[in-house]
Amino acid sequence: MTIHDTGIPTPPPGCPAHGSGAPVPLYGPEFASDPDAYYAYLRHLGAAAPVELAPGVRATLVTDHTSARQLLQDSVTFRKDARRWREFNEGHIPPDSPVAPVLAYRPNCMFSDGSEHLRLRQTITESLSQVKPRRLRQTTEKVSDYLIAQFGSRGSADLLADYAKALPLFVFNELFGCPPDIGDRILFGATGMFDGVNAERAVEVLFGAVGELVALKRSRPGDDVTSWLMRHEAALTDEEMVHQLALLLVAGNEPLRNLIGNTLHRILTHEGYAQKGGLIDEALEDTLWENPPMQNLAAHYPAHDVEFAGRKLREGDLILVSFAAANGSPALESARRGSGSRAHLAWSAGPHACPSKDPARQIAMAAIENLLNHLPDVELAVPEDSLVWRPGPFNRGLTSLPARFTPLKVARPTDEQGLGGRTSSEQRPTAAERAPERRGGVWSQFLNWLSK
C-alpha cells in the first residue's frame, strides 16, 4: 500500500480499484499476500465499503468494529436466510462462482432466523455441552499422537498437510461416533470441498456418508454427538440432522484447521513466545486478534432498504463483516492492551456467534501443546517470506508450513520389557511407536492404530 503526502492510502498494487471507484477485489494472490493493506484502504472509504468476493459477486464489507457489532446484533434489520440474496435470485451470480457453496442457502442454523434459528442452534449448543472437557482433550491427544506417528521419525513435516488439516476432522469423527467406512468418506468429502478438487463429487460423498451415519444412529444410538442431537427435544428430521452435522463438520473444520496452523505459524515466527516459556494461550489469542482463521464472513441481507454505516443498502443486498479488519480498528488498541481482553470478533458476535468456540479453543490448545511436547525443538524449515497464503475472500490460512525437528526414535521392544514390549514405567506408547499397518481409508487406519 502507498500513502500520499496527505496521509490517504491508495489501493495496493494490482488492485483494479485505482481511481475508478470500483469494488475492491478480495481474491487472488495480491489480496492473500497482504490483506492488511486492503483493509487499510477499505477503512479509508468508510466503516463499510464495496468489495468483490469473486468475479461478478459484489458485496458490502463492514470494516469498523462498532458497526460490525451493531450489524451482528441487529437480527431484525439484517437477516441470515440466504434465500433473500437479491442478486443471486435475479441470476446475476454466475452458477459456477467459487463462493456460491459458502454463501448459498442450506437448511441449518447458519442460514436461519428467529425462532427457527433458536430451535436449530439449541440442538448444537446443548449437544456439544455434553462433551466433557477431559474427553475432548483425550480424544485430541490420541489423534495428535497418531498424526505425529506418521511423520515423527522423518525429522520434517508440513504442519498444515500432515497435522492441522487432518486433526479437526479426526476429532469430529471420533466425537460423532463414525464407524470406519463412513468416517473414511466423511474425511474425503469434507477435505475435498475445501481443496477445490472435484468439489461437486466431494459434496455428494459427504452428504451421502452423513446420511448413512444418521440412519445408523437411528437404529443404534451411542454416547456421541450424533446420538445426542437425535435425542434432543427439538426432534430433528433426518434432513435436519444431515444438514446440522454437515455444518459442524465443514464449518467447524476450516476455521479450526486455520486456527491451529496460524497459531503454529505465529509461534515459529515470533521468538517472544519461546522466550516467555512457550505461552500457547497468548499466541492463540494474538492469532485471533491479528490473523483470525476466518477473516471475512457473517453474510447478512437487509430485510428492507436501509442506510447503514454510511452506505445505502437495498433489500436483499449482500453485506459481510470483516473480522480481521474490525479487529484492527484503531479504537480497539487500548481495549486489546487491557489484561486478558478478548474483545476481538474472531468468533463473531450476536445471536449467530460461533456456538462451538469453547470446544474449538480446547482442541486447538491441546493439539498445539501435544505437538510441541513431542517436538520441542521444532522450527520453520524455510524462510518466512517464502510461505504462501491460500487465496480467497473468507478464510485465512497457509498453503503449507514446512518444519524440521529432531527425529523421534521408534521404541524397540526387548525380552526384558513388559507391557507389550514397553518398560513398566511407560504409561502409553510414544507417538512414533504406532503407525498403521492395515490398508484402508485414513479413518480406518486411525481406528486400527488406536486398537493396538
XYZ file of C-alpha atoms in Angstrom:
452
model
C 0.000 0.000 0.000
C 1.207 3.518 -0.725
C 0.445 6.673 1.225
C 0.046 10.156 -0.307
C 1.522 13.216 1.414
C -1.999 13.806 2.756
C -1.848 10.507 4.623
C -4.558 8.947 2.456
C -3.868 5.323 1.481
C -4.230 4.233 -2.125
C -5.262 0.779 -3.327
C -2.482 -1.825 -3.074
C -0.527 -2.685 -6.239
C -2.577 -4.822 -8.613
C -5.906 -3.610 -7.239
C -8.189 -2.506 -10.116
C -9.901 -0.021 -7.801
C -7.193 2.584 -8.537
C -9.073 5.801 -9.157
C -12.112 4.025 -10.578
C -14.427 3.706 -7.607
C -14.804 0.020 -8.478
C -15.360 -2.594 -5.747
C -12.119 -3.775 -4.154
C -11.369 -7.439 -5.028
C -10.854 -9.775 -2.056
C -9.449 -12.686 -4.054
C -6.269 -13.545 -5.907
C -2.634 -13.745 -4.753
C -2.281 -9.988 -4.193
C -5.005 -9.913 -1.568
C -3.836 -13.167 0.032
C -0.257 -11.939 0.394
C -1.146 -8.656 2.122
C -4.796 -8.370 3.213
C -3.957 -5.718 5.813
C -3.071 -3.276 3.020
C -6.509 -3.830 1.504
C -8.222 -3.364 4.856
C -6.352 -0.090 5.463
C -7.596 1.209 2.125
C -11.157 0.000 2.791
C -11.194 1.772 6.175
C -10.309 4.979 4.341
C -13.521 4.545 2.320
C -15.631 4.409 5.480
C -17.000 1.973 8.050
C -18.326 -0.118 5.156
C -17.115 -0.313 1.570
C -17.901 -2.053 -1.743
C -15.929 -5.241 -2.452
C -15.921 -8.094 -4.921
C -15.728 -11.590 -3.424
C -15.185 -13.330 -6.769
C -15.653 -12.217 -10.386
C -19.179 -10.862 -10.639
C -20.018 -11.270 -6.932
C -20.329 -7.869 -5.268
C -20.948 -7.181 -1.602
C -20.576 -4.552 1.100
C -17.880 -5.238 3.694
C -18.035 -3.774 7.217
C -14.528 -2.969 8.496
C -15.316 -0.921 11.619
C -15.589 -2.757 14.944
C -18.514 -0.739 16.326
C -20.510 -1.008 13.088
C -19.725 -4.723 12.860
C -21.112 -5.371 16.338
C -24.188 -3.299 15.524
C -24.901 -5.394 12.435
C -24.227 -8.731 14.135
C -26.615 -7.916 16.978
C -29.457 -6.474 14.865
C -31.367 -9.584 13.780
C -34.448 -7.524 12.889
C -32.887 -5.367 10.173
C -30.297 -7.892 8.982
C -31.254 -11.499 8.257
C -29.181 -14.638 7.655
C -31.503 -16.543 5.301
C -29.545 -16.594 2.016
C -32.770 -17.084 0.063
C -33.084 -13.308 0.454
C -29.937 -12.680 -1.632
C -31.341 -10.420 -4.365
C -28.547 -10.641 -6.955
C -28.473 -14.429 -6.665
C -32.223 -14.631 -7.128
C -32.044 -12.318 -10.143
C -29.448 -14.524 -11.815
C -26.549 -12.067 -11.593
C -24.285 -14.531 -9.735
C -22.517 -16.996 -12.047
C -23.745 -20.536 -11.306
C -20.150 -21.770 -11.114
C -18.997 -18.975 -8.791
C -16.415 -20.298 -6.303
C -18.138 -18.518 -3.411
C -21.595 -19.988 -4.048
C -21.017 -23.166 -1.968
C -20.201 -21.000 1.073
C -22.971 -18.444 0.664
C -25.834 -20.459 -0.848
C -28.730 -21.407 1.435
C -28.815 -24.684 3.341
C -31.448 -25.681 5.938
C -29.259 -25.343 9.027
C -28.881 -22.866 11.881
C -26.332 -20.729 9.992
C -28.928 -19.715 7.387
C -31.987 -19.385 9.619
C -33.563 -16.557 11.596
C -35.831 -16.027 14.571
C -37.441 -18.970 16.336
C -36.216 -21.449 13.717
C -32.635 -20.341 14.281
C -33.055 -20.639 18.034
C -34.511 -24.138 17.710
C -31.706 -25.412 15.485
C -28.918 -23.636 17.338
C -30.007 -25.064 20.687
C -29.637 -28.595 19.331
C -25.977 -27.854 18.613
C -25.074 -25.941 21.773
C -26.856 -28.360 24.110
C -25.444 -31.442 22.391
C -21.883 -30.095 22.343
C -22.204 -29.163 26.013
C -22.388 -32.890 26.802
C -18.834 -33.399 25.546
C -16.734 -33.386 28.718
C -13.524 -31.314 28.550
C -11.499 -34.328 29.682
C -12.877 -36.496 26.878
C -12.260 -33.733 24.354
C -8.641 -33.357 25.418
C -8.014 -37.114 25.481
C -9.536 -37.510 22.013
C -7.441 -34.647 20.665
C -4.265 -36.082 22.173
C -4.942 -39.532 20.706
C -5.465 -38.042 17.249
C -2.400 -35.851 17.707
C -0.283 -38.848 18.706
C -1.441 -40.750 15.648
C -0.676 -37.929 13.219
C 2.742 -37.282 14.753
C 3.452 -41.000 14.418
C 3.145 -40.680 10.657
C 5.945 -38.132 10.281
C 7.820 -38.068 13.591
C 10.696 -40.315 12.539
C 11.350 -38.239 9.386
C 12.536 -35.150 11.194
C 10.464 -32.926 8.916
C 6.808 -32.309 8.121
C 4.334 -29.945 6.566
C 2.455 -28.948 9.705
C -0.545 -27.949 7.582
C -0.997 -31.014 5.365
C 0.353 -33.525 7.881
C -1.218 -32.138 11.037
C -3.527 -29.092 11.202
C -5.559 -30.091 8.161
C -6.450 -33.575 9.375
C -6.690 -33.184 13.153
C -10.079 -31.381 13.418
C -11.888 -33.860 11.162
C -10.389 -36.829 13.009
C -11.559 -35.382 16.332
C -15.051 -34.704 14.939
C -15.282 -38.222 13.516
C -14.498 -39.636 16.947
C -16.957 -37.356 18.771
C -19.719 -38.058 16.245
C -19.281 -41.829 16.566
C -18.286 -42.561 12.969
C -17.550 -46.214 12.075
C -14.604 -46.904 9.710
C -16.267 -46.820 6.284
C -18.485 -43.808 6.977
C -15.627 -41.933 8.611
C -13.363 -42.518 5.597
C -15.925 -40.953 3.277
C -16.627 -38.026 5.584
C -12.912 -37.216 5.645
C -12.747 -37.464 1.847
C -15.822 -35.282 1.324
C -15.058 -32.533 3.834
C -11.429 -32.268 2.734
C -12.304 -32.240 -0.965
C -14.782 -29.378 -0.560
C -12.060 -27.062 0.726
C -9.271 -28.258 -1.541
C -11.346 -27.436 -4.615
C -10.592 -30.795 -6.226
C -13.798 -32.224 -7.705
C -15.807 -30.277 -5.150
C -19.154 -31.427 -6.565
C -18.210 -35.062 -6.041
C -16.862 -34.254 -2.564
C -20.194 -32.698 -1.541
C -22.054 -35.751 -2.842
C -19.817 -38.130 -0.884
C -20.012 -36.044 2.299
C -23.782 -35.766 2.427
C -24.187 -39.414 1.462
C -21.909 -40.506 4.293
C -23.572 -38.210 6.853
C -26.954 -39.575 5.754
C -25.737 -43.107 6.424
C -24.436 -42.026 9.825
C -27.856 -40.627 10.725
C -29.566 -43.846 9.619
C -27.082 -45.892 11.643
C -27.616 -43.871 14.812
C -31.394 -44.066 14.447
C -31.097 -47.836 14.840
C -28.031 -47.936 17.104
C -27.586 -44.741 19.138
C -24.460 -44.331 21.195
C -22.589 -41.971 23.506
C -21.774 -39.422 20.821
C -22.793 -36.015 19.463
C -24.831 -37.537 16.620
C -26.983 -39.518 19.053
C -27.369 -36.544 21.406
C -28.565 -34.369 18.506
C -31.019 -37.107 17.621
C -32.378 -37.324 21.182
C -32.829 -33.557 21.513
C -36.349 -32.389 22.284
C -36.390 -30.401 19.022
C -36.978 -33.772 17.300
C -34.874 -33.072 14.211
C -35.899 -34.769 10.992
C -33.351 -36.841 9.104
C -32.822 -33.957 6.657
C -32.264 -31.522 9.521
C -29.879 -33.969 11.182
C -27.820 -34.301 7.996
C -27.514 -30.548 7.497
C -26.723 -29.810 11.149
C -24.000 -32.475 11.214
C -22.587 -31.344 7.862
C -22.458 -27.788 9.195
C -20.499 -28.907 12.256
C -18.117 -30.963 10.133
C -17.496 -28.453 7.366
C -17.942 -25.056 9.017
C -16.158 -26.313 12.122
C -13.206 -27.862 10.325
C -11.994 -24.946 8.199
C -11.695 -22.334 10.997
C -10.134 -24.844 13.391
C -7.633 -26.018 10.774
C -6.606 -22.409 10.176
C -6.522 -21.537 13.873
C -4.099 -24.380 14.601
C -1.988 -23.593 11.540
C -1.930 -19.827 12.064
C -1.042 -20.182 15.750
C 1.791 -22.595 14.926
C 2.957 -20.119 12.287
C 2.988 -17.371 14.888
C 4.922 -19.459 17.409
C 7.500 -20.472 14.802
C 7.993 -16.940 13.504
C 7.946 -14.909 16.742
C 10.785 -15.586 19.173
C 8.997 -13.841 22.018
C 6.786 -16.815 22.809
C 9.730 -19.165 23.258
C 11.442 -16.595 25.471
C 8.339 -16.480 27.648
C 8.341 -20.229 28.080
C 6.095 -21.059 25.153
C 2.878 -19.290 26.131
C 0.489 -21.066 23.788
C -2.590 -19.333 25.175
C -1.091 -15.922 24.448
C -0.006 -16.982 20.963
C -3.509 -18.252 20.220
C -5.160 -15.027 21.411
C -2.725 -12.899 19.398
C -3.585 -15.015 16.349
C -7.310 -14.481 16.883
C -6.668 -10.734 17.039
C -4.237 -10.308 14.150
C -4.674 -13.335 11.894
C -8.150 -14.794 12.540
C -8.886 -18.100 10.770
C -11.968 -16.678 9.017
C -11.220 -13.111 8.009
C -14.457 -12.123 6.224
C -17.836 -13.824 6.623
C -21.118 -13.434 8.571
C -23.211 -12.874 5.441
C -26.396 -10.886 6.113
C -29.205 -9.433 3.997
C -31.237 -6.283 4.853
C -34.917 -7.057 5.389
C -35.726 -3.677 3.792
C -33.943 -0.727 2.197
C -31.738 0.877 4.839
C -28.820 3.229 5.345
C -26.083 1.594 7.391
C -22.506 2.648 8.202
C -22.779 5.499 5.739
C -23.971 3.380 2.813
C -27.397 2.883 1.274
C -28.369 -0.777 1.060
C -31.256 -2.300 -0.827
C -33.385 -5.134 0.500
C -31.549 -8.405 -0.130
C -28.111 -6.855 -0.715
C -25.210 -8.996 0.482
C -23.300 -7.469 3.391
C -20.480 -9.175 5.284
C -18.301 -8.454 8.302
C -14.522 -8.312 8.100
C -13.463 -9.826 11.411
C -9.816 -9.161 10.530
C -10.329 -5.506 9.622
C -12.622 -4.878 12.601
C -10.039 -6.378 14.962
C -7.524 -3.879 13.579
C -9.727 -0.843 14.209
C -7.600 1.887 15.826
C -10.257 2.358 18.526
C -9.579 -1.195 19.769
C -5.889 -0.718 20.552
C -6.498 0.326 24.164
C -9.041 -2.481 24.690
C -6.556 -5.057 23.461
C -3.866 -3.784 25.821
C -6.232 -4.484 28.692
C -5.250 -7.579 30.640
C -6.942 -10.674 29.252
C -9.129 -8.701 26.831
C -10.950 -10.839 24.268
C -12.884 -8.077 22.554
C -11.924 -9.342 19.109
C -14.542 -10.603 16.659
C -12.754 -13.763 15.565
C -15.673 -15.826 16.935
C -18.227 -13.308 15.558
C -20.863 -11.885 17.936
C -24.602 -11.656 18.487
C -27.135 -14.488 18.045
C -25.036 -16.155 15.328
C -21.710 -16.105 17.194
C -19.770 -19.350 16.895
C -21.679 -21.915 19.006
C -18.611 -24.111 19.430
C -15.889 -21.602 20.264
C -15.071 -23.205 23.628
C -14.598 -26.749 22.241
C -12.679 -25.307 19.272
C -10.352 -23.447 21.573
C -9.802 -26.553 23.707
C -8.989 -28.655 20.639
C -6.553 -26.067 19.282
C -4.778 -25.674 22.624
C -4.457 -29.440 23.172
C -3.278 -30.040 19.594
C -0.563 -27.391 19.778
C 0.574 -28.348 23.286
C 0.853 -32.027 22.382
C 2.777 -31.274 19.189
C 5.276 -29.040 20.986
C 5.678 -31.589 23.797
C 6.637 -34.256 21.246
C 8.724 -31.891 19.093
C 10.241 -29.329 21.497
C 12.854 -28.120 19.001
C 10.536 -27.764 16.002
C 11.393 -24.802 13.782
C 10.430 -23.338 10.435
C 12.241 -25.151 7.611
C 12.002 -22.351 5.025
C 12.357 -18.545 5.073
C 9.209 -16.945 6.429
C 8.778 -14.744 3.358
C 8.555 -17.832 1.157
C 5.330 -19.022 2.803
C 2.194 -18.702 0.671
C -1.296 -17.871 1.944
C -4.341 -19.510 0.381
C -6.337 -17.144 -1.844
C -9.994 -16.454 -1.234
C -12.166 -13.848 0.495
C -13.286 -15.862 3.520
C -10.592 -17.926 5.173
C -7.058 -17.065 6.247
C -4.657 -19.981 6.121
C -1.327 -21.048 4.694
C -0.889 -23.466 1.796
C 1.887 -25.205 3.736
C 4.007 -24.812 6.869
C 7.281 -26.769 6.402
C 9.043 -27.540 9.670
C 12.023 -29.570 10.875
C 12.884 -31.121 14.220
C 14.956 -33.858 15.828
C 13.539 -37.162 14.502
C 11.588 -39.208 17.011
C 13.003 -42.637 17.791
C 10.769 -45.671 17.478
C 10.942 -47.803 20.621
C 12.456 -51.269 20.066
C 10.968 -53.995 22.295
C 13.339 -56.300 24.195
C 12.855 -59.518 26.122
C 13.218 -57.615 29.394
C 10.393 -55.212 28.624
C 6.859 -55.815 29.820
C 3.505 -54.260 28.998
C 3.598 -55.391 25.385
C 7.253 -54.563 24.835
C 7.421 -51.322 26.898
C 9.060 -50.740 30.223
C 6.766 -50.760 33.205
C 7.354 -47.028 33.763
C 5.721 -46.147 30.458
C 2.013 -45.352 30.618
C 1.347 -45.473 26.875
C 3.320 -45.800 23.617
C 5.066 -42.765 22.176
C 3.591 -41.059 19.146
C 6.137 -42.656 16.826
C 5.616 -46.198 18.109
C 2.345 -46.970 16.401
C 1.913 -46.444 12.676
C -0.940 -48.119 10.797
C -0.159 -51.405 9.077
C -3.547 -52.263 7.551
C -4.826 -50.821 4.322
C -7.962 -48.744 4.041
C -9.036 -45.118 4.375
C -7.273 -42.800 6.783
C -10.033 -43.030 9.401
C -9.938 -46.835 9.242
C -6.170 -46.689 9.692
C -6.541 -44.489 12.742
C -9.058 -46.876 14.324
C -6.734 -49.799 13.614
C -3.851 -47.922 15.225
C -5.987 -46.978 18.210
C -6.964 -50.601 18.841
C -3.381 -51.835 19.123
